[in-house]
Amino acid sequence: MRAWIVSEFGEPSDVLKLHDSVEAFEPGPHQVKVKVEVAGLGLPDVLMCRNNYPLVPSLPFTPSQEAVGKIVAVGADVDASMLGRRVLGPTLFQIGRGGLAQECLMMAQMALPIPDAMSGEEAAGLFIPYQTAWIGLVHRAQLTAADSVLVLGASGSSGSAAVQLAKARGAYVIAVAGGPDKADFCHGLGADAVIDHRSQDITGATLELTGGKGVSVVYDPVGGKAGRAGFKATAFEGRYVVIGYASGEWPRINLPETLPKNISLVGAMPVGYSPQFMLDIHNQLISHWERGQLKIVGNRTFSFAEGGKAIEHIAARKAEGKVVVRVRE
């Protein structure tokens, strides 16, 4: 089997190598082995290479937290009828079996079915960005059509998913991106307004767009100065949803600052929920996709031989939407 493997920590260009003769493996109890069609990549894969992520696996490991493909083997206590099923889901990257390989492992309960009409490129970008957006916006922030949402890092995979889902749920969406090209990309996703953080002040522009009130929901996968600016533009009784720190640092928010406007700090991560809960979210996301309300997009699809370049593309902050690697040609 061929697989991209990280054997030491450092920059992806230095530590990620393609191995042509990786020893075969079989699924354990409650696991399935998937012949990978397309692997999805994101900033966490870059951070794992650098040993700067909460869920860094032990060395050596194969990156890619999500993938799509067909089940080719099942472990103990797994229904054999799953064999041959085309699925998407989170990989067992924590034990080194990520999706940037010809075969990966998933937990059987999290290997979710997908429509025949959904391409592998779309499916590989559905699970993590859109499940996170659903949990952050719909489940945790209780988003309604009456809400206004500020999405930081809106041209990235997490942000672009949040923009589309918030629009699909009827909210007014302000996207934040850097530069004209990424601003155009966000307009194409359906954002009602776009703030170019390279030439505009995030706080001031948000307040201007909302008549001085601020937004009722901030979706923050960026942190740092952008996160701080988003917090300052949060409305009375607003919800500030903490997703990640793509900037390299968390936003600096002192708890007493939440009091004058009764702001809620809301953590959101798609972990700890039951498989049935995640399946229910998946089915609702598929319904939005079937109605044309979600466009799972990536500005680049890389070949398997270019797997290292794909992660370097993300590390260089060139990505718009989801970056995927077609493993099976």
Coordinates of C-alpha atoms in Angstrom, one line a residue:
M1 CA 0.0 0.0 0.0
R2 CA 1.1 3.6 -0.7
A3 CA 0.7 6.3 1.9
W4 CA 2.0 9.7 2.9
I5 CA 3.7 9.5 6.3
V6 CA 5.0 12.0 8.8
S7 CA 7.9 10.4 10.7
E8 CA 9.2 13.5 12.5
F9 CA 7.8 16.9 13.3
G10 CA 8.6 20.0 11.3
E11 CA 7.3 21.9 8.2
P12 CA 5.2 19.7 6.0
S13 CA 7.5 20.2 3.0
D14 CA 10.3 18.7 5.2
V15 CA 8.6 15.9 7.1
L16 CA 5.8 14.5 4.8
K17 CA 7.1 11.7 2.6
L18 CA 5.3 9.3 0.2
H19 CA 6.0 5.6 1.0
D20 CA 5.4 3.0 -1.6
S21 CA 5.5 -0.2 0.5
V22 CA 3.5 0.4 3.7
E23 CA 2.6 -2.8 5.6
A24 CA -1.0 -3.9 5.2
F25 CA -3.3 -3.6 8.2
E26 CA -6.8 -4.8 9.2
P27 CA -9.6 -3.1 11.0
G28 CA -10.0 -3.7 14.7
P29 CA -13.2 -4.2 16.7
H30 CA -15.9 -1.7 15.6
Q31 CA -13.7 -0.4 12.8
V32 CA -13.9 -0.5 9.0
K33 CA -11.1 -0.3 6.4
V34 CA -11.8 2.0 3.5
K35 CA -10.3 2.1 0.1
V36 CA -9.8 5.8 -0.2
E37 CA -11.3 7.6 -3.2
V38 CA -10.6 11.2 -2.1
A39 CA -9.0 12.6 1.1
G40 CA -9.8 15.9 2.7
L41 CA -7.1 18.1 4.1
G42 CA -7.2 21.2 6.3
L43 CA -5.1 23.4 8.6
P44 CA -5.1 20.8 11.3
D45 CA -3.0 18.6 9.0
V46 CA -0.4 21.4 8.8
L47 CA -0.4 21.9 12.6
M48 CA -0.1 18.1 13.2
C49 CA 3.1 18.1 11.1
R50 CA 4.4 20.9 13.3
N51 CA 3.3 19.2 16.5
N52 CA 1.1 22.2 17.3
Y53 CA -2.4 20.7 17.5
P54 CA -4.5 19.3 20.4
L55 CA -4.9 15.9 18.7
V56 CA -1.4 15.2 17.4
P57 CA -0.9 11.5 16.8
S58 CA 2.2 9.6 17.9
L59 CA 4.8 9.3 15.2
P60 CA 4.7 7.9 12.5
F61 CA 1.3 8.8 11.2
T62 CA -0.7 9.5 8.0
P63 CA -2.5 12.8 7.9
S64 CA -6.0 13.6 6.6
Q65 CA -8.8 13.7 9.2
E66 CA -11.6 12.9 6.7
A67 CA -12.0 10.8 3.6
V68 CA -14.4 9.1 1.2
G69 CA -14.3 5.7 -0.3
K70 CA -15.6 2.1 -0.3
I71 CA -15.5 -0.2 2.7
V72 CA -13.3 -3.2 1.9
A73 CA -13.0 -4.9 5.3
V74 CA -14.9 -4.8 8.6
G75 CA -13.7 -5.5 12.1
A76 CA -15.3 -7.6 14.8
D77 CA -18.9 -6.8 15.7
V78 CA -19.4 -4.8 12.5
D79 CA -22.3 -5.8 10.2
A80 CA -20.8 -7.5 7.1
S81 CA -23.5 -5.8 5.0
M82 CA -21.3 -2.6 5.2
L83 CA -18.8 -4.2 2.8
G84 CA -18.8 -2.3 -0.5
R85 CA -20.7 0.7 0.8
R86 CA -19.4 4.1 -0.3
V87 CA -19.0 6.3 2.8
L88 CA -17.5 9.4 4.1
G89 CA -16.3 10.1 7.6
P90 CA -13.6 11.0 10.1
T91 CA -10.5 8.8 9.8
L92 CA -8.6 7.2 12.6
F93 CA -5.7 9.6 12.1
Q94 CA -5.1 9.5 15.9
I95 CA -3.7 6.0 15.5
G96 CA -1.9 6.9 12.3
R97 CA -4.5 5.7 9.8
G98 CA -5.5 9.0 8.1
G99 CA -6.9 9.4 4.7
L100 CA -3.8 10.4 2.7
A101 CA -3.2 6.8 1.8
Q102 CA -4.7 4.2 -0.5
E103 CA -6.5 2.7 2.5
C104 CA -7.5 4.2 5.9
L105 CA -9.5 3.2 9.0
M106 CA -12.8 4.6 10.3
M107 CA -15.1 3.8 13.2
A108 CA -18.0 1.8 11.7
Q109 CA -20.6 4.0 13.4
M110 CA -19.1 7.2 11.9
A111 CA -18.8 5.8 8.3
L112 CA -21.7 7.7 6.9
P113 CA -23.5 6.9 3.6
I114 CA -23.5 9.4 0.8
P115 CA -25.7 9.9 -2.3
D116 CA -24.4 8.4 -5.6
A117 CA -24.7 11.8 -7.2
M118 CA -22.2 13.3 -4.7
S119 CA -18.7 13.4 -6.1
G120 CA -15.7 12.2 -4.1
E121 CA -14.3 15.8 -4.1
E122 CA -17.5 17.1 -2.5
A123 CA -17.9 14.2 0.0
A124 CA -14.3 14.6 1.2
G125 CA -15.0 18.2 2.2
L126 CA -18.3 17.6 3.9
F127 CA -17.8 16.0 7.3
I128 CA -15.4 18.2 9.4
P129 CA -16.2 21.7 8.1
Y130 CA -20.0 21.3 7.9
Q131 CA -20.4 19.2 11.0
T132 CA -18.4 21.8 12.9
A133 CA -20.5 24.6 11.4
W134 CA -23.7 22.8 12.3
I135 CA -22.7 22.2 15.9
G136 CA -21.3 25.7 16.3
L137 CA -24.1 27.7 14.6
V138 CA -27.3 25.5 14.8
H139 CA -26.7 23.4 17.9
R140 CA -24.6 25.6 20.2
A141 CA -25.5 29.1 19.0
Q142 CA -29.1 28.3 18.3
L143 CA -29.0 30.2 15.0
T144 CA -32.3 31.5 13.6
A145 CA -33.2 33.5 10.5
A146 CA -33.3 36.6 12.6
D147 CA -29.6 36.4 13.4
S148 CA -26.7 38.3 11.8
V149 CA -23.5 36.3 11.6
L150 CA -19.9 37.4 11.2
V151 CA -17.7 34.6 9.8
L152 CA -14.0 35.1 10.3
G153 CA -11.6 33.3 7.9
A154 CA -14.6 32.9 5.5
S155 CA -12.6 31.8 2.5
G156 CA -11.1 28.8 4.3
S157 CA -12.8 25.4 4.6
S158 CA -14.3 26.0 8.1
G159 CA -15.4 29.6 7.2
S160 CA -16.8 28.8 3.8
A161 CA -18.9 26.0 5.3
A162 CA -20.2 28.4 8.0
V163 CA -21.1 31.1 5.4
Q164 CA -23.2 28.6 3.4
L165 CA -24.9 27.0 6.3
A166 CA -25.8 30.3 7.9
K167 CA -27.3 31.4 4.6
A168 CA -29.1 28.1 4.2
R169 CA -30.7 28.7 7.6
G170 CA -31.8 32.2 6.6
A171 CA -29.4 34.4 8.5
Y172 CA -27.7 37.6 7.4
V173 CA -24.0 36.8 6.8
I174 CA -21.0 39.0 6.8
A175 CA -17.8 37.3 5.6
V176 CA -14.3 38.3 6.5
A177 CA -11.5 37.5 4.1
G178 CA -8.1 38.8 2.9
G179 CA -7.8 40.3 -0.6
P180 CA -10.1 40.9 -3.6
D181 CA -9.9 37.3 -4.9
K182 CA -11.0 35.8 -1.6
A183 CA -13.6 38.5 -1.2
D184 CA -15.0 37.5 -4.6
F185 CA -14.9 33.9 -3.5
C186 CA -17.0 34.7 -0.4
H187 CA -19.6 36.7 -2.5
G188 CA -19.9 33.6 -4.7
L189 CA -20.7 31.5 -1.6
G190 CA -23.7 33.8 -1.0
A191 CA -22.4 36.1 1.7
D192 CA -24.5 39.3 2.1
A193 CA -21.5 41.4 2.7
V194 CA -17.7 40.9 2.7
I195 CA -15.1 42.7 4.8
D196 CA -11.5 42.7 3.3
H197 CA -9.4 42.7 6.5
R198 CA -6.4 43.8 4.5
S199 CA -8.0 47.2 3.8
Q200 CA -10.9 47.5 6.3
D201 CA -11.2 47.5 10.0
I202 CA -13.2 44.4 11.0
T203 CA -14.9 46.0 14.0
G204 CA -15.7 49.3 12.4
A205 CA -17.0 47.7 9.1
T206 CA -19.2 45.2 11.0
L207 CA -20.8 48.0 13.1
E208 CA -21.4 50.1 10.0
L209 CA -23.1 47.1 8.2
T210 CA -25.3 46.4 11.2
G211 CA -26.3 50.0 12.0
G212 CA -24.0 50.1 15.1
K213 CA -25.6 47.1 16.8
G214 CA -23.0 44.5 16.0
V215 CA -23.7 40.9 15.0
S216 CA -25.6 38.4 17.1
V217 CA -23.3 35.6 16.3
V218 CA -19.5 35.5 15.6
Y219 CA -18.0 32.3 14.1
D220 CA -14.3 32.3 14.8
P221 CA -11.9 29.7 13.4
V222 CA -9.1 32.3 13.3
G223 CA -8.5 33.8 16.7
G224 CA -5.7 36.3 17.3
K225 CA -6.4 40.0 16.3
A226 CA -9.2 39.1 14.0
G227 CA -11.0 37.2 16.8
R228 CA -10.5 40.2 19.1
A229 CA -12.0 42.5 16.5
G230 CA -14.9 40.1 16.0
F231 CA -15.6 40.1 19.8
K232 CA -15.7 43.9 19.8
A233 CA -18.3 43.8 17.1
T234 CA -20.6 41.3 19.0
A235 CA -24.1 42.6 19.8
F236 CA -26.0 42.7 23.1
E237 CA -26.7 39.1 24.1
G238 CA -24.6 37.9 21.2
R239 CA -22.9 34.5 21.0
Y240 CA -19.2 34.4 20.2
V241 CA -18.5 30.8 18.9
V242 CA -14.9 29.6 19.4
I243 CA -13.8 27.2 16.7
G244 CA -10.0 27.4 16.3
Y245 CA -6.9 29.5 16.0
A246 CA -5.8 29.5 12.4
S247 CA -3.8 32.7 13.2
G248 CA -1.6 30.8 15.5
E249 CA -3.1 32.2 18.8
W250 CA -6.4 32.3 20.6
P251 CA -8.2 35.7 20.8
R252 CA -7.5 37.6 24.0
I253 CA -10.9 38.0 25.8
N254 CA -11.1 38.8 29.5
L255 CA -14.2 37.3 31.1
P256 CA -15.4 40.6 32.7
E257 CA -15.6 42.0 29.1
T258 CA -18.6 39.6 28.4
L259 CA -20.7 41.2 31.2
P260 CA -21.7 44.7 29.9
K261 CA -23.4 43.2 26.8
N262 CA -24.2 39.8 28.2
I263 CA -22.1 38.1 25.6
S264 CA -22.0 34.3 25.6
L265 CA -18.6 32.5 24.9
V266 CA -19.5 29.3 23.1
G267 CA -17.1 26.5 22.5
A268 CA -17.9 24.2 19.5
M269 CA -16.1 21.1 18.3
P270 CA -17.7 17.9 16.7
V271 CA -16.5 15.5 19.4
G272 CA -18.2 13.8 22.3
Y273 CA -21.6 13.4 20.6
S274 CA -23.4 10.1 20.0
P275 CA -23.1 8.5 16.5
Q276 CA -26.9 8.9 16.1
F277 CA -26.6 12.7 16.8
M278 CA -23.9 13.0 14.2
L279 CA -25.9 10.9 11.7
D280 CA -28.9 13.2 12.2
I281 CA -26.8 16.2 11.4
H282 CA -25.3 14.4 8.4
N283 CA -28.8 13.7 7.0
Q284 CA -29.8 17.3 7.4
L285 CA -26.7 18.5 5.7
I286 CA -27.3 16.1 2.8
S287 CA -30.8 17.6 2.5
H288 CA -29.4 21.1 2.3
W289 CA -26.9 19.8 -0.4
E290 CA -29.7 18.2 -2.4
R291 CA -31.6 21.4 -2.4
G292 CA -28.5 23.2 -3.8
Q293 CA -27.9 25.3 -0.6
L294 CA -24.4 23.9 0.1
K295 CA -21.6 23.9 -2.4
I296 CA -18.7 21.8 -1.1
V297 CA -15.9 23.6 -2.9
G298 CA -12.1 23.6 -3.0
N299 CA -10.0 25.8 -5.2
R300 CA -7.6 22.9 -5.9
T301 CA -7.9 19.2 -6.3
F302 CA -4.5 17.5 -6.1
S303 CA -3.4 14.1 -7.4
F304 CA -2.2 11.5 -4.9
A305 CA 1.4 12.1 -6.1
E306 CA 0.9 15.7 -5.1
G307 CA -0.3 15.0 -1.5
G308 CA 2.7 16.8 0.0
K309 CA 2.1 19.9 -2.3
A310 CA -1.6 19.9 -1.1
I311 CA -0.6 20.4 2.5
E312 CA 2.0 22.9 1.6
H313 CA -0.7 24.8 -0.3
I314 CA -2.7 25.1 2.9
A315 CA 0.4 26.0 4.9
A316 CA 1.0 28.9 2.5
R317 CA -2.5 30.1 3.1
K318 CA -3.5 29.8 -0.5
A319 CA -6.6 27.7 0.1
E320 CA -10.1 28.8 -0.7
G321 CA -12.7 26.3 0.5
K322 CA -11.6 22.7 1.0
V323 CA -8.4 21.2 -0.4
V324 CA -8.8 17.6 -1.4
V325 CA -6.5 14.9 -2.8
R326 CA -7.8 12.3 -5.3
V327 CA -6.2 9.1 -4.2
R328 CA -7.9 6.7 -6.6
E329 CA -7.7 7.9 -10.2

